[in-house]
Each structure stands twice: as C-alpha cells, then as structure tokens.
Amino acid sequence: MNIALLGHGVVGRGVDEIIASRVNDVHVTRILELPDRLSDPRMTASFDDILNDESIELVIECMGGLEPAHTFIMAALGAGKAVVTSNKAVVAAYFQEFAAQAQKTGAALLIEASCGGGIPWIASIEKVRRIDSVSAFSGIMNGTTNYLVDTMRKTGKDFDVVLAEAQALGYAERDPSDDIDGVDVKNKTIIAASVAFNVACRYDIPVAGIRNLTKADMQMFASKGRVVKLIGHGVQRDGHYAAAVEPVALPQSSLEAHVPANFNMVTLEGSTVGILKFYGQGAGSLPTGNAMVQDVLDFKAGRRPVYDFSANLVYDPMLLVSNYVFRTAIAPEGSERYAEGSWLVRSVTASHAREIYAYALESDPTSFYARLPWED
Amino acid sequence: MNIALLGHGVVGRGVDEIIASRVNDVHVTRILELPDRLSDPRMTASFDDILNDESIELVIECMGGLEPAHTFIMAALGAGKAVVTSNKAVVAAYFQEFAAQAQKTGAALLIEASCGGGIPWIASIEKVRRIDSVSAFSGIMNGTTNYLVDTMRKTGKDFDVVLAEAQALGYAERDPSDDIDGVDVKNKTIIAASVAFNVACRYDIPVAGIRNLTKADMQMFASKGRVVKLIGHGVQRDGHYAAAVEPVALPQSSLEAHVPANFNMVTLEGSTVGILKFYGQGAGSLPTGNAMVQDVLDFKAGRRPVYDFSANLVYDPMLLVSNYVFRTAIAPEGSERYAEGSWLVRSVTASHAREIYAYALESDPTSFYARLPWED
C-alpha cells in the first residue's frame, strides 16, 4: 500500500521511521513539505502531486494547525483517499464536516493520534461502543501540564520556575498558552465526547487551565490531601450530554494523582465493561507516530470507523455539578471559607464555576480555582 | 452468525445476556449444560449436538477446569469452529496444542477473557506487537488478592479476617487457594508471556502467593513507604525470556500501589509506544462476558490471531534479578537486617528467591517474602 505524508516535522519523521523499519507492505511514496525543505526525492511542495496520484490510498496529515490542513483533509477525503491525522485542533474544529465528507465518498477517517498520543484511546472507545454505551469519560490528556504540576508537587518549586525548566528541556513550547490554558485538552475533550457519545460536541464548552496555579495553591490542597491536575471530562445521560476542561483537586488516593511526568491517563465508563483506564505517553514523535501507524494498519485490516453523530443529544450543563474552590482576593457570593484566602462554592455547574472564575479574575487577575470531587 | 455456549454458569449467563440485549446478527442457538440443568430449549447435555451442528461457526467455552474443556476445545478447533474461551487454566496448560490445532484447520482461537477480565489486554498486546517488540509486562492480574491486600491496608485488619469477609461477600472462593497461592496469576502470566514474546512459555515458572501475609507485614512495609501487591511479570531480551509470580513491595508513589478493591492493572513496554497501562475489572460476569463478546465481534470483523510461538527464546532466570525481603524466624544466608524479624537479600533471581522462601518455610511455616523493586 502506498501512502503520503503531509508534513515531515518531528511526528512525520517518527511515522516515516516506524514504517520504514517495522512495517512491511506499506510505503511512504510522497511527502508534502515546504518548497525550501525538499531534501528527499519523495518530497514535493505541491499537494496536487499527492491528490492526483492514484497509487496513493492513504494520506497521513501531521502538519498541525487549521489551514491548510483542513483544506487538504477535505480534498483527500473527497478524492476517496483515507486520512490519518494527529491534528487535534483541526479535528475538533471540523469533525462534523470531515465525517460528512468521509461518509459521502466512503473514505476512512482515522484520528487515534489526535487524542492521547500512543494510548489506544479512540480505538478503545469505539471498541467499547460496539457493545456498551459510554456514560462518562475523563482524564489527564496533556503531558506538558501534567509534567508541570507533577514537578511542582515533587520539587516544591513555583509554576514559573518549572515552566522555564520545561521550556529549556523541550517539554513545553516557547508559547505554552495552548497547553497551560487548556486549549489542547479542550480539543481532545471535544473529540473524545464526539466519539464516545456519538454527538457533534459543541465547541464552546467551559475551559480553564492552570496558568495561575502557584506553589502555595499546591501546598494548600496538599494539606487537604489533594493534588491538582488538569482534567478534561464528559458525561451523557437520558439524551443529554456535557463536557468541560478544568483544574481538579483530586484525592491523593486516586490513581490520577500519581500519574508522573508527562504521562496521560484516561478513563471511560461502559455499561457492562465498567470502568476502564488507559495510561501512556500522550505525546512524543514515536508514541504519536506509533498511533498513526496503528491507524494505517487498522485501515489495512479493514477497520472503517463511522462517525455519523446521530445521537440527538442536547447539551445540558446540569450534568456536571460539583463543589469548587476559588483562591481569590474577594470571596465569591454564597461561598464559605475553605482555607486561608480560599473559598468553597457548593453544587454549581462547571459552566457556572467558569463564570464565577471569570468574574474573580476581574478583581484579582492571579485567581485560581479547581473542582473538588468527592473523596472516593 | 450462530454460536454455542459451553456452560451456563455466571460467565455463560453474562455472555448470553449481553449478546441477547446488545448484539445484532449473533445468536446463541445451543448451550451445553449438565443433564439435570436443561432448563432452556437451546440446552443439550451432548457436546456432539454442538460439534455436528454445521450452522454453528463459533463456540464459547466458559465451563472452566481442564477436562472436558481441553477435549471440547480441541474437537471444536479440529472441526474448524472458532473458539472463544475465558478458561485461563486450560489455555495456560495447552496453549501450544490449541494453537497448533487452530493453525492446522485454520480455525480461530480467541482468549481475551482468559486474562484481565474486561480489560482489553490480549488484544492490546497483539496490537502493540504489530509494530513493536514487547520487552516486558507486569501487573496486578487477580482481583481477589488485590481486594484482600487493599482492604488490609485500608482497615488495618488481618489476612484471615479480611479473607473471611471476602468469602461472605462472594469476592473470594470457599477454597481460595488458586487465588491466594498465585495459581490464577501464574496461568495469566504464562498466557501473557506467550502472546507478548511469541514463545510457548514454560509451565514451571517461580510462583508464590500471599497466604502468609500478615497485618504486621503490611505495617512493616508501610513504615518503609511500600505496599504489598501480588504481581505477575515477564521480560525478554536478546533471545532470552523469564517470568514469575510473586508478592512485591511497591513504592507508595507507584500507580499500582493505589489500585483499589478487586481491580486489575497491567503494564506493557513496547519499543516505540513506550509504557502502556490498562486498568479495569479483572473478573465478574459482565466484564468477562464483555471480553468474550468483544472476541466474537472481533472474529466477525475478521480478526484471526496467530499464535505460532516461533520466537526461539531460551528461558533465563538471570533476566529477573532484584532485592528481596524475607520475614522469617531464621535469617537467610547472606542476608542483612531490613526490619525487626525481616531480612534483606540483595540481587538474586526470582527463582533463587523462591528457593530461599521454600527453605525458610521449612523452619518457619509462617514465613513471608516480597520483591523490593527500586524506588522510581
């Protein structure tokens, strides 16, 4: 089988290397690259060279970003070529459009690498859904922020110090906003909700990150037996669904509290299988490349995921209600004292908590908040 | 597709229920049961009724035990019928014979439910192996013993008290030997090693259980920041392999230390994907039934696992070397003091540690021991 790579950066080279060294009968015959980077005879700067090459059955998109990735994926699916992508931003933004295009032409769309890196997360959700309905999912879906909070916890250093170290080591981007503000987790949460609940998940779910998390916050929560992690989660019940991304102060007895370094851990709940958790490298060229090559091999073995989003679920914020803690200068309305300078607000939705947080940021731009799940 | 169930106990009824309520196009048309239990028109006491029924493509064996399960599986595979089984004892004992029979007739053998209950463990190992070689696996593979040690840790009660409670609740068998002596984990470890390393794993690997674990042992290890769990593990390197089942005193910072109740957690290490962990219900009629129905659906979708055990690996105990702690009346030769009444033996193989333990049991039948992995 002949395939093409769109992009030959860190992930693209990982895919190229894995296929060349470990997979028979799959050949990377064309690679799309920028005009000034054509260092390999397979490379071209023209996407049409790939689109019009009928020997190419499958296109691996690992360019990232919305455009031209969106246009290229639509064109490839339109031409009946299978598409494998690790691009969570473009899938979260255009999942419905891609899925409709794939259904129209019968081309396959495979997105394992867009969520959870090397963890077989999307394929596992789809497998569980063959038998069970998935009632909920949640997890640590971003390695950079887990590295930051885990290092803060273990070293007692403050956020900025650990972030600067992570940037020096290449664990965090020069502009870390997408990671620390929860944008990356938002994209993954939207994709996971769409696959798990068979719904075109709305794009404007409540999202908060960990930019304002301090050493003092970590210590305050530690004194309560809790560890802060950035969590994406979703739930469906009785024709309704909801999803959110927010810092969560987990009990130290939970497995997630102990996920180290840049690892991810995701959980789903099925009717007969019960709770399943998956743990692994959420990023990195080889784990992500591995996930893309698994999609290629699944396609070769006949797997054709169907995303028709036909479950007519209604978004309902009331499905996500919990207690929240706000560390902010002025006590939010209706709150009670949780710790010095921190306030507990009971039984509010994730959406309402995000609104309280936005309001708190206006008077105190250093404010932080976290959901407080029940002790298990 | 028409299928037959061999056995209609807890797991068989779970499979029957899941297929009837959640799966289209698969029909349980015959059920093998004892002559005095034929309560359903599909039931027969004669295996030949199933074997000679050409409309039955697949047989689900959930009788347990070695015979007649072994004979029935060989006959079904011999007749070209696919076999799905949750019977770890029979697979561990006859894996090579079953695999050869399946290869001879082209019939499929699917064994997901034999290891890890509802966790997609065997299918995940096979999936990882499409790309990676698996260098090691390990994990908590027995829900009963995890329930016992987790309850001992949380309540401070002694082994016998917790075991009696677990028996009253149905979490432990009336004769709990297979669980607490490590036999169940041994079978799962042999199966996992065979699939992960593509070798017919030897049957006489070192095995020890937790029968002699006391409240005082738990407290002693807790004072060292450790938690005892019963672990099965295997490793391969440079044409050699080894596997063992033994109590392990894990650092409290490890994920496995926090696995609650009767859950399982298994880990594998692949060359490109890195470390993957899977967590879920290791037993129970619905999770195990779910795993068997997943095998049926995989078969329907064209999955045909091949177990040819062609990796000519040599068993080498030297691949598993660690420190061990023995709580026993007389200090083992070459040991040093670890705690009051406990002795540390450094850098011995799992096999040698098991021999030291057997020797210790002769002078002190209450002796206990555990591997002491490095702090992470």
PDB file of C-alpha atoms in Angstrom, chain A residues 49-195:
ATOM      1  CA  ASP A  49       1.002  15.823  -6.794  1.00  0.00           C
ATOM      2  CA  ILE A  50      -0.339  13.715  -3.926  1.00  0.00           C
ATOM      3  CA  LEU A  51      -4.054  14.256  -4.553  1.00  0.00           C
ATOM      4  CA  ASN A  52      -3.760  13.255  -8.218  1.00  0.00           C
ATOM      5  CA  ASP A  53      -1.522  10.245  -7.559  1.00  0.00           C
ATOM      6  CA  GLU A  54      -3.974   7.351  -7.806  1.00  0.00           C
ATOM      7  CA  SER A  55      -1.453   4.899  -6.395  1.00  0.00           C
ATOM      8  CA  ILE A  56      -1.720   6.672  -3.022  1.00  0.00           C
ATOM      9  CA  GLU A  57      -4.550   5.140  -0.970  1.00  0.00           C
ATOM     10  CA  LEU A  58      -3.993   6.941   2.313  1.00  0.00           C
ATOM     11  CA  VAL A  59      -2.730  10.339   3.437  1.00  0.00           C
ATOM     12  CA  ILE A  60      -1.172  10.969   6.852  1.00  0.00           C
ATOM     13  CA  GLU A  61      -1.680  14.569   7.931  1.00  0.00           C
ATOM     14  CA  CYS A  62       0.863  15.699  10.517  1.00  0.00           C
ATOM     15  CA  MET A  63       1.241  19.366   9.674  1.00  0.00           C
ATOM     16  CA  GLY A  64      -0.822  20.734  12.563  1.00  0.00           C
ATOM     17  CA  GLY A  65      -2.814  23.977  12.517  1.00  0.00           C
ATOM     18  CA  LEU A  66      -6.183  24.662  10.908  1.00  0.00           C
ATOM     19  CA  GLU A  67      -5.163  25.687   7.387  1.00  0.00           C
ATOM     20  CA  PRO A  68      -4.140  24.297   5.008  1.00  0.00           C
ATOM     21  CA  ALA A  69      -4.696  21.059   6.978  1.00  0.00           C
ATOM     22  CA  HIS A  70      -8.489  21.486   6.808  1.00  0.00           C
ATOM     23  CA  THR A  71      -8.479  22.047   3.022  1.00  0.00           C
ATOM     24  CA  PHE A  72      -6.093  19.151   2.367  1.00  0.00           C
ATOM     25  CA  ILE A  73      -8.066  16.702   4.544  1.00  0.00           C
ATOM     26  CA  MET A  74     -11.339  17.658   2.812  1.00  0.00           C
ATOM     27  CA  ALA A  75      -9.710  17.251  -0.602  1.00  0.00           C
ATOM     28  CA  ALA A  76      -8.130  13.893   0.235  1.00  0.00           C
ATOM     29  CA  LEU A  77     -11.406  12.518   1.668  1.00  0.00           C
ATOM     30  CA  GLY A  78     -13.225  13.986  -1.344  1.00  0.00           C
ATOM     31  CA  ALA A  79     -10.897  12.054  -3.647  1.00  0.00           C
ATOM     32  CA  GLY A  80     -11.703   8.849  -1.734  1.00  0.00           C
ATOM     33  CA  LYS A  81      -8.329   8.625  -0.008  1.00  0.00           C
ATOM     34  CA  ALA A  82      -8.235   7.523   3.629  1.00  0.00           C
ATOM     35  CA  VAL A  83      -6.950  10.169   6.031  1.00  0.00           C
ATOM     36  CA  VAL A  84      -4.979   9.539   9.222  1.00  0.00           C
ATOM     37  CA  THR A  85      -4.376  12.608  11.367  1.00  0.00           C
ATOM     38  CA  SER A  86      -2.811  13.598  14.683  1.00  0.00           C
ATOM     39  CA  ASN A  87      -4.120  17.169  14.363  1.00  0.00           C
ATOM     40  CA  LYS A  88      -6.488  17.661  17.317  1.00  0.00           C
ATOM     41  CA  ALA A  89      -7.152  21.337  16.512  1.00  0.00           C
ATOM     42  CA  VAL A  90      -8.427  20.675  13.003  1.00  0.00           C
ATOM     43  CA  VAL A  91     -10.454  17.600  14.010  1.00  0.00           C
ATOM     44  CA  ALA A  92     -12.095  19.404  16.954  1.00  0.00           C
ATOM     45  CA  ALA A  93     -12.974  22.365  14.718  1.00  0.00           C
ATOM     46  CA  TYR A  94     -14.186  20.433  11.646  1.00  0.00           C
ATOM     47  CA  PHE A  95     -15.096  16.931  12.881  1.00  0.00           C
ATOM     48  CA  GLN A  96     -18.662  17.109  11.569  1.00  0.00           C
ATOM     49  CA  GLU A  97     -17.572  18.395   8.141  1.00  0.00           C
ATOM     50  CA  PHE A  98     -14.840  15.736   7.849  1.00  0.00           C
ATOM     51  CA  ALA A  99     -17.172  12.949   8.935  1.00  0.00           C
ATOM     52  CA  ALA A 100     -19.831  14.003   6.409  1.00  0.00           C
ATOM     53  CA  GLN A 101     -17.233  14.156   3.621  1.00  0.00           C
ATOM     54  CA  ALA A 102     -15.917  10.701   4.592  1.00  0.00           C
ATOM     55  CA  GLN A 103     -19.439   9.258   4.570  1.00  0.00           C
ATOM     56  CA  LYS A 104     -20.157  10.833   1.167  1.00  0.00           C
ATOM     57  CA  THR A 105     -17.158   9.294  -0.589  1.00  0.00           C
ATOM     58  CA  GLY A 106     -16.752   6.184   1.571  1.00  0.00           C
ATOM     59  CA  ALA A 107     -13.232   7.257   2.517  1.00  0.00           C
ATOM     60  CA  ALA A 108     -11.982   6.384   6.005  1.00  0.00           C
ATOM     61  CA  LEU A 109     -11.075   8.982   8.635  1.00  0.00           C
ATOM     62  CA  LEU A 110      -8.773   7.728  11.429  1.00  0.00           C
ATOM     63  CA  ILE A 111      -7.911  10.010  14.339  1.00  0.00           C
ATOM     64  CA  GLU A 112      -6.260   7.860  17.027  1.00  0.00           C
ATOM     65  CA  ALA A 113      -3.188  10.097  17.281  1.00  0.00           C
ATOM     66  CA  SER A 114      -5.257  13.247  17.842  1.00  0.00           C
ATOM     67  CA  CYS A 115      -6.016  12.178  21.446  1.00  0.00           C
ATOM     68  CA  GLY A 116      -3.683  10.626  23.963  1.00  0.00           C
ATOM     69  CA  GLY A 117      -0.599  10.105  21.787  1.00  0.00           C
ATOM     70  CA  GLY A 118       0.407   6.448  21.930  1.00  0.00           C
ATOM     71  CA  ILE A 119      -2.560   5.428  24.122  1.00  0.00           C
ATOM     72  CA  PRO A 120      -5.086   3.362  22.108  1.00  0.00           C
ATOM     73  CA  TRP A 121      -7.849   5.713  23.304  1.00  0.00           C
ATOM     74  CA  ILE A 122     -10.100   6.449  20.317  1.00  0.00           C
ATOM     75  CA  ALA A 123      -9.979   2.841  19.073  1.00  0.00           C
ATOM     76  CA  SER A 124     -10.794   1.666  22.612  1.00  0.00           C
ATOM     77  CA  ILE A 125     -13.810   3.988  22.879  1.00  0.00           C
ATOM     78  CA  GLU A 126     -15.039   2.695  19.526  1.00  0.00           C
ATOM     79  CA  LYS A 127     -14.444  -0.905  20.608  1.00  0.00           C
ATOM     80  CA  VAL A 128     -16.319  -0.431  23.900  1.00  0.00           C
ATOM     81  CA  ARG A 129     -19.189   1.215  21.999  1.00  0.00           C
ATOM     82  CA  ARG A 130     -19.697  -1.933  19.878  1.00  0.00           C
ATOM     83  CA  ILE A 131     -21.330  -3.395  22.996  1.00  0.00           C
ATOM     84  CA  ASP A 132     -21.762  -0.717  25.651  1.00  0.00           C
ATOM     85  CA  SER A 133     -22.971   2.826  25.766  1.00  0.00           C
ATOM     86  CA  VAL A 134     -20.273   5.064  27.246  1.00  0.00           C
ATOM     87  CA  SER A 135     -21.772   7.060  30.096  1.00  0.00           C
ATOM     88  CA  ALA A 136     -18.697   9.113  31.003  1.00  0.00           C
ATOM     89  CA  PHE A 137     -15.017   9.735  30.264  1.00  0.00           C
ATOM     90  CA  SER A 138     -12.351  11.816  31.959  1.00  0.00           C
ATOM     91  CA  GLY A 139      -8.643  12.121  32.228  1.00  0.00           C
ATOM     92  CA  ILE A 140      -5.252  13.717  32.148  1.00  0.00           C
ATOM     93  CA  MET A 141      -4.894  14.410  28.430  1.00  0.00           C
ATOM     94  CA  ASN A 142      -1.986  16.840  28.289  1.00  0.00           C
ATOM     95  CA  GLY A 143       1.561  15.765  29.082  1.00  0.00           C
ATOM     96  CA  THR A 144       3.019  19.265  29.411  1.00  0.00           C
ATOM     97  CA  THR A 145       0.656  20.385  32.166  1.00  0.00           C
ATOM     98  CA  ASN A 146       0.967  17.044  33.969  1.00  0.00           C
ATOM     99  CA  TYR A 147       4.739  17.470  33.868  1.00  0.00           C
ATOM    100  CA  LEU A 148       4.360  20.966  35.346  1.00  0.00           C
ATOM    101  CA  VAL A 149       2.052  20.019  38.237  1.00  0.00           C
ATOM    102  CA  ASP A 150       3.919  16.774  38.965  1.00  0.00           C
ATOM    103  CA  THR A 151       7.246  18.612  39.110  1.00  0.00           C
ATOM    104  CA  MET A 152       5.751  21.365  41.285  1.00  0.00           C
ATOM    105  CA  ARG A 153       4.459  18.709  43.669  1.00  0.00           C
ATOM    106  CA  LYS A 154       7.733  16.772  43.814  1.00  0.00           C
ATOM    107  CA  THR A 155      10.159  19.708  43.973  1.00  0.00           C
ATOM    108  CA  GLY A 156       8.056  22.345  45.751  1.00  0.00           C
ATOM    109  CA  LYS A 157       9.089  24.865  43.060  1.00  0.00           C
ATOM    110  CA  ASP A 158       6.757  27.532  41.730  1.00  0.00           C
ATOM    111  CA  PHE A 159       4.909  27.452  38.400  1.00  0.00           C
ATOM    112  CA  ASP A 160       7.107  29.928  36.502  1.00  0.00           C
ATOM    113  CA  VAL A 161      10.341  28.210  37.527  1.00  0.00           C
ATOM    114  CA  VAL A 162       9.119  24.766  36.486  1.00  0.00           C
ATOM    115  CA  LEU A 163       7.676  26.149  33.230  1.00  0.00           C
ATOM    116  CA  ALA A 164      11.014  27.775  32.330  1.00  0.00           C
ATOM    117  CA  GLU A 165      12.827  24.485  33.041  1.00  0.00           C
ATOM    118  CA  ALA A 166      10.292  22.568  30.949  1.00  0.00           C
ATOM    119  CA  GLN A 167      10.783  25.006  28.079  1.00  0.00           C
ATOM    120  CA  ALA A 168      14.565  24.592  28.303  1.00  0.00           C
ATOM    121  CA  LEU A 169      14.134  20.791  28.169  1.00  0.00           C
ATOM    122  CA  GLY A 170      11.728  20.995  25.208  1.00  0.00           C
ATOM    123  CA  TYR A 171       8.806  19.640  27.293  1.00  0.00           C
ATOM    124  CA  ALA A 172       6.892  22.914  26.880  1.00  0.00           C
ATOM    125  CA  GLU A 173       6.510  25.196  23.854  1.00  0.00           C
ATOM    126  CA  ARG A 174       8.039  28.673  23.763  1.00  0.00           C
ATOM    127  CA  ASP A 175       4.446  29.927  23.772  1.00  0.00           C
ATOM    128  CA  PRO A 176       2.859  27.453  26.199  1.00  0.00           C
ATOM    129  CA  SER A 177      -0.628  29.027  26.072  1.00  0.00           C
ATOM    130  CA  ASP A 178      -2.366  26.139  24.274  1.00  0.00           C
ATOM    131  CA  ASP A 179      -1.182  23.728  26.950  1.00  0.00           C
ATOM    132  CA  ILE A 180      -1.459  25.777  30.142  1.00  0.00           C
ATOM    133  CA  ASP A 181      -4.742  27.487  29.185  1.00  0.00           C
ATOM    134  CA  GLY A 182      -6.439  24.157  28.424  1.00  0.00           C
ATOM    135  CA  VAL A 183      -6.896  24.671  24.649  1.00  0.00           C
ATOM    136  CA  ASP A 184      -5.129  21.403  23.784  1.00  0.00           C
ATOM    137  CA  VAL A 185      -7.241  19.488  26.325  1.00  0.00           C
ATOM    138  CA  LYS A 186     -10.366  21.237  25.035  1.00  0.00           C
ATOM    139  CA  ASN A 187      -9.732  19.916  21.524  1.00  0.00           C
ATOM    140  CA  LYS A 188      -9.123  16.390  22.823  1.00  0.00           C
ATOM    141  CA  THR A 189     -12.195  16.536  25.068  1.00  0.00           C
ATOM    142  CA  ILE A 190     -14.410  17.616  22.147  1.00  0.00           C
ATOM    143  CA  ILE A 191     -13.064  14.756  20.007  1.00  0.00           C
ATOM    144  CA  ALA A 192     -13.455  12.178  22.804  1.00  0.00           C
ATOM    145  CA  ALA A 193     -17.000  13.361  23.582  1.00  0.00           C
ATOM    146  CA  SER A 194     -17.951  13.206  19.907  1.00  0.00           C
ATOM    147  CA  VAL A 195     -16.680   9.627  19.546  1.00  0.00           C
TER     148      VAL A 195
END
